[in-house]
Short mmCIF file of C-alpha atoms in Angstrom, two decimals:
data_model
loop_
_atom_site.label_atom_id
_atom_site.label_comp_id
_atom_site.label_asym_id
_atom_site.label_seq_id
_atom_site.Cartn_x
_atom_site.Cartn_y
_atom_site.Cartn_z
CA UNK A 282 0.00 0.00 0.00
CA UNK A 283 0.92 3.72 -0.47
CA UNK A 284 2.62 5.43 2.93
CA UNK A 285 -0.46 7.96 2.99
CA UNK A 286 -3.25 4.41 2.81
CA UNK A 287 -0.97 2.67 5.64
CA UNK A 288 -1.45 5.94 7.62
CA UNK A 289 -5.41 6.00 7.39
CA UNK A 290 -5.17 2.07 7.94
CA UNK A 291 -3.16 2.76 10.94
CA UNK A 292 -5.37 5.56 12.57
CA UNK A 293 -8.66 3.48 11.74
CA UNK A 294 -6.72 0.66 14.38
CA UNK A 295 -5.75 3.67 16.64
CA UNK A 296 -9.45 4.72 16.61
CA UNK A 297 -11.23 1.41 16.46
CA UNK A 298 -12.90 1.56 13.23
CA UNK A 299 -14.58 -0.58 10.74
CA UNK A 300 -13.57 0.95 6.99
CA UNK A 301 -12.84 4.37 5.93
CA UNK A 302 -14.75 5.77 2.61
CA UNK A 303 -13.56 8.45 0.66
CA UNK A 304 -16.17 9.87 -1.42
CA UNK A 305 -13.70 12.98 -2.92
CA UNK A 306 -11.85 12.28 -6.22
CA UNK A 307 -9.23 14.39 -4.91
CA UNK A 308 -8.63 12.68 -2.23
CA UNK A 309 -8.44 9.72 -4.44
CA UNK A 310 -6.07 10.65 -6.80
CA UNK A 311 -3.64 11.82 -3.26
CA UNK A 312 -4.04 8.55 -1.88
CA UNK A 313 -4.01 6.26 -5.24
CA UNK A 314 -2.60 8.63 -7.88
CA UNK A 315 -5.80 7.77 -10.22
CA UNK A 316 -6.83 11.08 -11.39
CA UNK A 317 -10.68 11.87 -12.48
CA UNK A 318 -13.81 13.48 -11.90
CA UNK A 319 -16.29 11.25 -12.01
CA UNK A 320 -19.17 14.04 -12.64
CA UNK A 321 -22.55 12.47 -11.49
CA UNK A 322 -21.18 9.42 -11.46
CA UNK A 323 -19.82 7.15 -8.46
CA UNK A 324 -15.89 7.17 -7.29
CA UNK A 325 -15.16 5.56 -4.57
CA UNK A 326 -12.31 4.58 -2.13
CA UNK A 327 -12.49 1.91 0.61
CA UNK A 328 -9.27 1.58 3.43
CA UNK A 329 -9.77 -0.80 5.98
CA UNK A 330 -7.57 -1.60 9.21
CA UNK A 331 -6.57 -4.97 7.99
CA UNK A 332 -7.18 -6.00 4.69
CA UNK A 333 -6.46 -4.45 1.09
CA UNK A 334 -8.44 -1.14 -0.15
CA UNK A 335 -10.18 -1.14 -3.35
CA UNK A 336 -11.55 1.30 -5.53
CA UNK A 337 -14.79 1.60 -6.91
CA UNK A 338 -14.87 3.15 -10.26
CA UNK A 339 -17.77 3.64 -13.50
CA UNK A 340 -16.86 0.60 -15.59
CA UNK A 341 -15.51 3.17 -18.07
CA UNK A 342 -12.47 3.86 -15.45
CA UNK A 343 -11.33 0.44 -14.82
CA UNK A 344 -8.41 -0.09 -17.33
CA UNK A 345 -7.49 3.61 -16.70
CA UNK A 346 -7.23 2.82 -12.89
CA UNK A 347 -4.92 -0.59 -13.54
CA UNK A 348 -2.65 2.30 -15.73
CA UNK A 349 -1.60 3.71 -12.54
CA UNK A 350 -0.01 1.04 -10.93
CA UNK A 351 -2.69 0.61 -8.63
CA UNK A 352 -1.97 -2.86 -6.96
CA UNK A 353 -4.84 -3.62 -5.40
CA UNK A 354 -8.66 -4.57 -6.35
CA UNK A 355 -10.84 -2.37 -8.56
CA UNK A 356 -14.60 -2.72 -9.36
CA UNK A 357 -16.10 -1.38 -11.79
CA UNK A 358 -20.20 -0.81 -12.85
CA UNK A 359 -22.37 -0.10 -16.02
CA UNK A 360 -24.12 2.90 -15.42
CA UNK A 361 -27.84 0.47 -15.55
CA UNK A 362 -26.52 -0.62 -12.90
CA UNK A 363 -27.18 -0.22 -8.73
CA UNK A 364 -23.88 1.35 -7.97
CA UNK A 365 -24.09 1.21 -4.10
CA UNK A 366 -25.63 -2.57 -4.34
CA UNK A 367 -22.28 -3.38 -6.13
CA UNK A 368 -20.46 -1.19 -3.09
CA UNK A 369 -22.46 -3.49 -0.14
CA UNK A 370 -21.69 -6.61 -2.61
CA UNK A 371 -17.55 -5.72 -2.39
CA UNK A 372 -17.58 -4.62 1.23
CA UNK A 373 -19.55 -7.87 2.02
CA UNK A 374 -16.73 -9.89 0.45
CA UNK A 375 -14.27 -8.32 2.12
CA UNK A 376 -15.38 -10.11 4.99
CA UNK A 377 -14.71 -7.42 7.52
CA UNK A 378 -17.19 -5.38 9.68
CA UNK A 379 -19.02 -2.36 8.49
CA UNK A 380 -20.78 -0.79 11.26
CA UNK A 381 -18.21 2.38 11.96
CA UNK A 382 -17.12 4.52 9.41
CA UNK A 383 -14.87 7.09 8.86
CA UNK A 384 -16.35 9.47 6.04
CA UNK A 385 -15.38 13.14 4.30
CA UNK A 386 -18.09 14.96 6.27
CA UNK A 387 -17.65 18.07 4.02
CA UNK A 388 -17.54 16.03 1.33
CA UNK A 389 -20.03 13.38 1.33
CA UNK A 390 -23.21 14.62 0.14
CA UNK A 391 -26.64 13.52 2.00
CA UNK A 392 -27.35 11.46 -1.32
CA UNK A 393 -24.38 9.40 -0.97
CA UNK A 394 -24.71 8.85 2.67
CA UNK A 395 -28.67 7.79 2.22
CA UNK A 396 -27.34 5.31 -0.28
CA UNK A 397 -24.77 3.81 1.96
CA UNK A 398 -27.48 3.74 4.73
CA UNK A 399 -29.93 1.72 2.25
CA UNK A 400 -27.78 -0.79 1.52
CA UNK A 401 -25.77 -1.37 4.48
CA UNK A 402 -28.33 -0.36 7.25
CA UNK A 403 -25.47 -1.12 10.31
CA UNK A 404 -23.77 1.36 8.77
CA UNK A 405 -22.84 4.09 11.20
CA UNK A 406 -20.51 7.17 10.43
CA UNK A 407 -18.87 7.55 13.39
CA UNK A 408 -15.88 9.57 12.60
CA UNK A 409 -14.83 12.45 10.00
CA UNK A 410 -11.72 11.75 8.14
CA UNK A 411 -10.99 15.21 7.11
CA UNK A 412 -8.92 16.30 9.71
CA UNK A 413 -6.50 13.67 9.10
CA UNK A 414 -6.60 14.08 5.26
CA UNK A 415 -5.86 17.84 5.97
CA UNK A 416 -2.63 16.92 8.40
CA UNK A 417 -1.77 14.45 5.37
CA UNK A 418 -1.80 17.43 3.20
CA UNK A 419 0.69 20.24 5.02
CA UNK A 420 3.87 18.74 4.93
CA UNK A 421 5.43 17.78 1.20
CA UNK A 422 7.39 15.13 0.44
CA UNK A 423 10.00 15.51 -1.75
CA UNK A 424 8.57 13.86 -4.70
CA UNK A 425 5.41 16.23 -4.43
CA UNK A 426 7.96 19.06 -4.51
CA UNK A 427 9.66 18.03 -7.41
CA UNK A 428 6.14 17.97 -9.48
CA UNK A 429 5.26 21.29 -7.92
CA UNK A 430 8.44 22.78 -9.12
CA UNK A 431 7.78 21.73 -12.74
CA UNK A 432 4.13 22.81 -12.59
CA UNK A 433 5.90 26.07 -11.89
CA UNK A 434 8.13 25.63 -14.76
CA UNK A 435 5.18 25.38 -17.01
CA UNK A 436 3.31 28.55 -15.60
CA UNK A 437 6.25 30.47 -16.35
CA UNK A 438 6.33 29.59 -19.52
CA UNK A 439 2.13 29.88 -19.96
CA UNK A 440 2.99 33.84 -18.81
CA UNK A 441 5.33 34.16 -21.91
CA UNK A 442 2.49 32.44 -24.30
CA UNK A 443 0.05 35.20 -22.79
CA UNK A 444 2.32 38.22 -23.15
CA UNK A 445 3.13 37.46 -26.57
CA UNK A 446 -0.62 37.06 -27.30
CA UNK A 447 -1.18 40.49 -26.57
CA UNK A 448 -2.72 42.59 -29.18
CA UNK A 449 -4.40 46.07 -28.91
CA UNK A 450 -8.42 44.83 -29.77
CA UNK A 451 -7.84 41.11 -28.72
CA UNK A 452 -10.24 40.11 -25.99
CA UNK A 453 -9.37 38.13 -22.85
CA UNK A 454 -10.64 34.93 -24.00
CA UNK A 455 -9.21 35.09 -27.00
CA UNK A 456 -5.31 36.01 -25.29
CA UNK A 457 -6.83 32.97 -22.81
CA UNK A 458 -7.29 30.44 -25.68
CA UNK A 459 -4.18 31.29 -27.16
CA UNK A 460 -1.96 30.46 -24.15
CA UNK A 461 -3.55 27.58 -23.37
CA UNK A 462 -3.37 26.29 -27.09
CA UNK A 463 -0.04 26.97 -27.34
CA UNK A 464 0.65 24.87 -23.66
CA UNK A 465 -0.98 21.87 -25.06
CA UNK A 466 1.40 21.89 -28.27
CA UNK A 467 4.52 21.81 -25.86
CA UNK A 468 2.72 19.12 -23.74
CA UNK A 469 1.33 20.67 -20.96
CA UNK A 470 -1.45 18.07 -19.95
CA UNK A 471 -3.92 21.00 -18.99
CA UNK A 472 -5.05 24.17 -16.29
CA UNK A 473 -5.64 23.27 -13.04
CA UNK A 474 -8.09 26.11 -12.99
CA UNK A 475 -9.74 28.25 -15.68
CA UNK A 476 -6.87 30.71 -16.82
CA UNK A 477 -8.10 34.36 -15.68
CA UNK A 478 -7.12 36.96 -18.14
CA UNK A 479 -8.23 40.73 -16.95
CA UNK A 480 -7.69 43.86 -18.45
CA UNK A 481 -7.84 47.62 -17.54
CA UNK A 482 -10.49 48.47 -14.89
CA UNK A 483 -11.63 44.56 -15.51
CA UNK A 484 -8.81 43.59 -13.27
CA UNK A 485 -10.35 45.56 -9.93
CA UNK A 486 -12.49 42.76 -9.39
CA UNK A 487 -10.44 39.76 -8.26
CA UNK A 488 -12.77 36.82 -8.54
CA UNK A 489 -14.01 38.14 -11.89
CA UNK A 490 -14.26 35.71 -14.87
CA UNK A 491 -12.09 35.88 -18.38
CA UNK A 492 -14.60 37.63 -20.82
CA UNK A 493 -15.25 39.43 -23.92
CA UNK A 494 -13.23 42.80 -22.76
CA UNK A 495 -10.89 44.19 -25.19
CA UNK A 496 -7.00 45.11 -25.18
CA UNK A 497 -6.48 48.95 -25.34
CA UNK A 498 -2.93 50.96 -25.16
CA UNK A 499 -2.23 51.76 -21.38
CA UNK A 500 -4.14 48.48 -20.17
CA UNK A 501 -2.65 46.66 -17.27
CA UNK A 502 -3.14 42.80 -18.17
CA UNK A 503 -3.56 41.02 -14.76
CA UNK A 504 -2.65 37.04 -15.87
CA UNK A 505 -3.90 34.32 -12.84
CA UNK A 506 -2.50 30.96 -14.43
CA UNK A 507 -1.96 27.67 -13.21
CA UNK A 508 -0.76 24.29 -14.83
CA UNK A 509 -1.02 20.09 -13.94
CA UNK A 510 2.09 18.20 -13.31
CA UNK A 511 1.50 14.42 -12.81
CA UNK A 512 -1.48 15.15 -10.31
CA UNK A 513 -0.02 18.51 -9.05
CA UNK A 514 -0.86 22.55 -9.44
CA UNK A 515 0.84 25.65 -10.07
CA UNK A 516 -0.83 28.72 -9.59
CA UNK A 517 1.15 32.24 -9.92
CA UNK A 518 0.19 35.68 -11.04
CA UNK A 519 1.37 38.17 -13.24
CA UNK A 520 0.25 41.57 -14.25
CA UNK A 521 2.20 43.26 -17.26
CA UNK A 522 1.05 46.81 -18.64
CA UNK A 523 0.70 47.17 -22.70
CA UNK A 524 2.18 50.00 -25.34
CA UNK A 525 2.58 52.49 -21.37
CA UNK A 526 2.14 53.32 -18.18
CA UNK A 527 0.89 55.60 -16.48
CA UNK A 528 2.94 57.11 -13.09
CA UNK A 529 -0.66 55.78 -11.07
CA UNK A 530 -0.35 52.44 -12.74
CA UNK A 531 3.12 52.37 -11.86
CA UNK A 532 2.94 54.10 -7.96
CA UNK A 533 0.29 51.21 -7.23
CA UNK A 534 2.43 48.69 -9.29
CA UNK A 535 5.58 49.42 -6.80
CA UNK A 536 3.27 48.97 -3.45
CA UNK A 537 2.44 45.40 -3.98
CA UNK A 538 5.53 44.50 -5.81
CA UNK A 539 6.91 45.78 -2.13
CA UNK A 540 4.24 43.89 -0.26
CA UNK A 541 4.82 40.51 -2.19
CA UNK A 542 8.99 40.48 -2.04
CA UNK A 543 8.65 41.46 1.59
CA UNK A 544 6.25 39.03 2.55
CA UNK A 545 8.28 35.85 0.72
CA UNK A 546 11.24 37.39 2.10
CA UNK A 547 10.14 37.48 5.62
CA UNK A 548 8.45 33.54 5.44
CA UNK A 549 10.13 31.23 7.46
CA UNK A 550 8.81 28.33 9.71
CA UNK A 551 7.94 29.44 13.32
CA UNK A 552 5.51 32.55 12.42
CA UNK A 553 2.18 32.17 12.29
CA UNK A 554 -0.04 32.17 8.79
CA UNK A 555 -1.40 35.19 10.25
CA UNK A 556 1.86 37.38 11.06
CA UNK A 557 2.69 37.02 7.20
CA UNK A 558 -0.31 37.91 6.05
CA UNK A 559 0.48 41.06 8.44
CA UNK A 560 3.82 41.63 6.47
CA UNK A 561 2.31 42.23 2.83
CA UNK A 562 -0.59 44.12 4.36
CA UNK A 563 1.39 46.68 6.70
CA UNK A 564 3.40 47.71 3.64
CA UNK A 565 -0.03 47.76 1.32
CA UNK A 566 -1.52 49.79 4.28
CA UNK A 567 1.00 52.25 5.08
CA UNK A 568 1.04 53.29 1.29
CA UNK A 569 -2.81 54.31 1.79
CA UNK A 570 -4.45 51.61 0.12
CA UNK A 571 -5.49 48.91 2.53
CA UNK A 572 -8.91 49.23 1.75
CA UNK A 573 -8.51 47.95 -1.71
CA UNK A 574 -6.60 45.16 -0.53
CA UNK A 575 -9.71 42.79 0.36
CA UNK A 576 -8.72 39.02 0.65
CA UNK A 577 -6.25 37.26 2.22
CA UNK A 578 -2.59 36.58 1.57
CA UNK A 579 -2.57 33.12 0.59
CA UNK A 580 -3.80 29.39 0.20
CA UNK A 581 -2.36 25.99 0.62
CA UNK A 582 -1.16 24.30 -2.82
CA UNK A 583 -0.47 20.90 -3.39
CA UNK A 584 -2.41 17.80 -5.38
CA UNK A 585 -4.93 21.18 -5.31
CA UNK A 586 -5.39 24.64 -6.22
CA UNK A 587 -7.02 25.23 -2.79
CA UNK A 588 -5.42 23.25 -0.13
CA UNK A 589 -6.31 24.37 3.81
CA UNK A 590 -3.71 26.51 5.05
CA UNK A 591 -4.87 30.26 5.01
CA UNK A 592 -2.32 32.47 5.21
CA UNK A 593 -4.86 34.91 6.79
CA UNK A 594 -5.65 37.86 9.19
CA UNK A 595 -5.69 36.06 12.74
CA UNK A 596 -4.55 32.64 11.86
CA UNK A 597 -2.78 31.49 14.32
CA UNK A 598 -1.49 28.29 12.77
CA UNK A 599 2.24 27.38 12.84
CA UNK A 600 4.11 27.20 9.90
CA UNK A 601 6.45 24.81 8.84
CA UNK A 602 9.12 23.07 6.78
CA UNK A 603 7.48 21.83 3.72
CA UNK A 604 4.12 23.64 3.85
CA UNK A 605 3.66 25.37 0.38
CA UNK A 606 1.24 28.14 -0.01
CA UNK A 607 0.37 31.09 -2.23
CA UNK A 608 1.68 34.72 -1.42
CA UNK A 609 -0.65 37.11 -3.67
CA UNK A 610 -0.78 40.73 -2.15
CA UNK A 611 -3.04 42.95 -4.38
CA UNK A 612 -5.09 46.47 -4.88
CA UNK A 613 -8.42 46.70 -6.29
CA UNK A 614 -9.41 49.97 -6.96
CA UNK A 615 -12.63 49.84 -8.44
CA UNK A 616 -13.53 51.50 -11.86
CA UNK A 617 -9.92 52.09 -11.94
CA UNK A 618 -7.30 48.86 -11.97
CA UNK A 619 -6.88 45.58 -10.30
CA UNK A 620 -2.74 44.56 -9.60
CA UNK A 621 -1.63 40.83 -8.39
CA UNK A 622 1.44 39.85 -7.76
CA UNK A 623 1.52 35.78 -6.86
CA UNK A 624 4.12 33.29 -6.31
CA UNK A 625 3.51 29.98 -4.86
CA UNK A 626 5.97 28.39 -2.47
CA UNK A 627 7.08 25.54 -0.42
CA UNK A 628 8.73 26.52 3.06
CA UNK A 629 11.89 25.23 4.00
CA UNK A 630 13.81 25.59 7.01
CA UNK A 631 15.91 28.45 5.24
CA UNK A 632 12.29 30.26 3.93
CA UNK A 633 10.50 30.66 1.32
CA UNK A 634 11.14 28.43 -2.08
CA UNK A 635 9.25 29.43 -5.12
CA UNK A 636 7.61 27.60 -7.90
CA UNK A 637 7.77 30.24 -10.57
CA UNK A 638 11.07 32.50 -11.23
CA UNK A 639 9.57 34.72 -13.63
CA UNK A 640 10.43 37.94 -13.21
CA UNK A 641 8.40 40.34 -11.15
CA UNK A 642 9.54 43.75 -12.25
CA UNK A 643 6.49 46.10 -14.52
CA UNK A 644 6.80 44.91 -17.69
CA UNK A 645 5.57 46.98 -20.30
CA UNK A 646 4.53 44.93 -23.78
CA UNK A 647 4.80 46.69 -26.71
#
C-alpha cells in the first residue's frame, strides 16, 4: 500500500474503526494517484484496518485505474446498474465489519450517505476523516515538490504564451485560448483552474471571470495561471502593462511589488499564517491603500489549487518546513485597476522556495 493508505489504515486501528470511505476524487487521486472526476457518477475509495483497499470506479475507469499502478482490487459498474448494491456486494466480500465509518463529512453529500445507509443499514458514520486528510496534506514530500516545481516551470512559460498574445483589440478569451493552445502543443497536460485573463479596470475585481473585454494601449493585463504536473498545481500571477504606463499604474504597481517580495522574504517556519499575512498588508496599508486590498494573503497548494492553510488575518497556525502556499498581495481599486502579484511556495527551514522565477519587475509589452 501507499505510505499515505498505511497511515489512514493505521489511525482506523488507533481509533477502532470498521472501513474508511472516501467519497472525494481528490482525495483519491492523493491517496491512489488515479486522477478523475467522475461528474454524477460514483468514485469511490475503501481503506480498511486490515485488509487491502479497493476502488470503486464507473466501468468506463477500470483499465485507466490498472494504468496507474494501482496494486490492489478495482470494481467497476455499467451505469444500468445499482452502484451502491455493487459497493455493499464488495464490502460484504471483504469479509470485515461495516458498522463504523470514517467518512469526508464536508464532502459526502446527503445522497451518498442515504445510499450507503440503504444498503448497508449497520452502517454508522462515526468519525470524519478530514482532519486527518488535511494533516496528510501540510507537509510535502519531496517527490510532491519536485512535481510542484515543474508545474511552476510550465506557468512560467504559460505567462510568456500570454504576453506574446497580446494585441491592442484582442479580448481576454481570445489572449486565454491562445496560451492555453499553445501549452498543449509543448505538452502541458492541462489548467488546473480556468486561466483568468483581466484587463484595464476589468482587473479591480479579483474573482471576476475571463470575458469578452478588449486590449487597449495603457491596459494593465492582470494574468492568474496555473498548470497540472503528474497530479499537481501551479498557480502564480502576473500583471504586465501594454504600449505604457501611467505614473498611477506604476505608484500602485511598486506597493504590492513591495508587499509581495517582503512578505516571501520574511516567510520562514515558526511565524504564524497570520503574522505574514500582516507583512504584505502593513506595507499595502502604510502606502494608503489597505482598503482595496480585500482578501487574504494566501492558500495551501499541493495535489490542489485550494489546499487548507490560510495564510490569513488572525490565523494562528504554525508554519512549517514543507508547507507550500500562495503569497498574492493585491489592490483593487474599483472602476480604476486591479494589480496581483503571486508566487507559490514551499517553506523550508531556510524560507521561502518558489515555484515560478519569472520575473516580477512592470513589464511593459509593446
Amino acid at each position: 500500500m501507499t505510505t499515505q493508505i498505511n497511515q489512514i489504515a493505521k489511525w482506523l486501528n488507533e481509533k477502532q474503526l470498521d472501513v474508511a470511505y472516501f467519497s472525494d476524487f481528490h482525495s483519491i487521486a492523493y491517496l491512489t494517484g488515479f486522477e478523475s472526476d467522475p461528474i454524477e457518477r460514483t468514485l469511490a475509495l475503501f481503506v480498511f484496518p486490515n485488509a487491502e483497499p479497493f476502488i470503486f470506479a464507473p466501468a468506463l475507469e477500470v483499465e485507466a485505474v490498472k494504468q496507474t499502478g494501482w496494486a490492489f482490487p478495482v470494481y467497476g459498474y455499467q451505469d444500468s446498474e445499482d452502484a451502491y448494491q455493487l459497493i455493499a456486494k464488495h464490502l460484504r466480500d471483504s469479509k470485515q465489519a461495516l458498522n463504523r465509518w470514517a467518512v469526508e463529512a464536508g464532502q459526502l453529500t446527503l445522497l451518498r450517505a442515504n445510499e450507503v445507509k440503504r444498503v448497508i443499514s449497520e452502517a454508522d458514520f462515526a468519525a470524519d476523516l478530514t482532519p486527518v486528510m488535511t494533516e496528510m496534506r501540510l507537509i510535502k514530500t519531496p517527490d510532491e515538490i519536485a512535481k510542484m516545481h515543474q508545474a511552476g516551470r510550465d506557468v512560467d512559460t504559460a505567462f510568456e504564451y500570454g504576453f506574446a498574445a497580446l494585441a491592442e483589440g484582442k479580448t481576454e478569451l481570445a489572449v486565454a485560448a491562445k496560451l492555453e493552445y499553445e501549452l498543449k502543443q509543448r505538452g502541458v497536460v492541462g489548467m488546473s483552474f480556468d486561466s483568468l485573463v483581466q484587463f484595464g479596470k476589468h482587473a479591480a475585481e479579483p474573482h471576476g471571470a475571463t470575458g469578452l473585454n478588449t486590449l487597449k494601449n495603457g491596459d494593465l493585463a492582470l494574468f492568474d495561471l496555473g498548470t497540472l504536473y503528474e497530479g499537481y498545481v501551479s498557480d502564480a500571477t502576473r500583471t504586465v502593462a501594454f504600449k505604457q504606463v501611467s505614473n498611477h499604474q506604476r505608484d500602485i504597481y511598486n506597493i504590492v511589488l513591495e508587499a509581495q517580495l517582503t512578505a516571501q522574504a520574511a516567510a520562514k517556519p515558526g511565524m504564524t499564517a497570520g503574522e505574514l499575512d500582516a507583512v504584505a498588508r502593513d506595507v499595502i496599508t502604510k502606502a494608503g491603500y489597505g482598503e482595496y486590498f480585500v482578501h487574504r494573503l494566501g492558500h495551501g497548494i499541493g495535489s490542489s489549487v485550494h489546499e487548507s492553510i490560510q495564510i490569513a488575518s488572525g490565523n494562528e497556525l504554525i508554519l512549517k518546513a514543507g508547507m507550500a502556499f500562495s503569497i498574492e498581495p493585491g489592490i483593487y481599486i474599483p472602476g480604476d485597476l486591479g494589480i496581483r502579484i503571486e508566487d507559490s511556495v514551499v517553506l523550508t527551514e531556510d524560507g521561502a522556495d518558489s515555484f515560478t522565477h519569472l520575473s516580477k519587475e512592470l513589464r511593459i509589452i509593446d
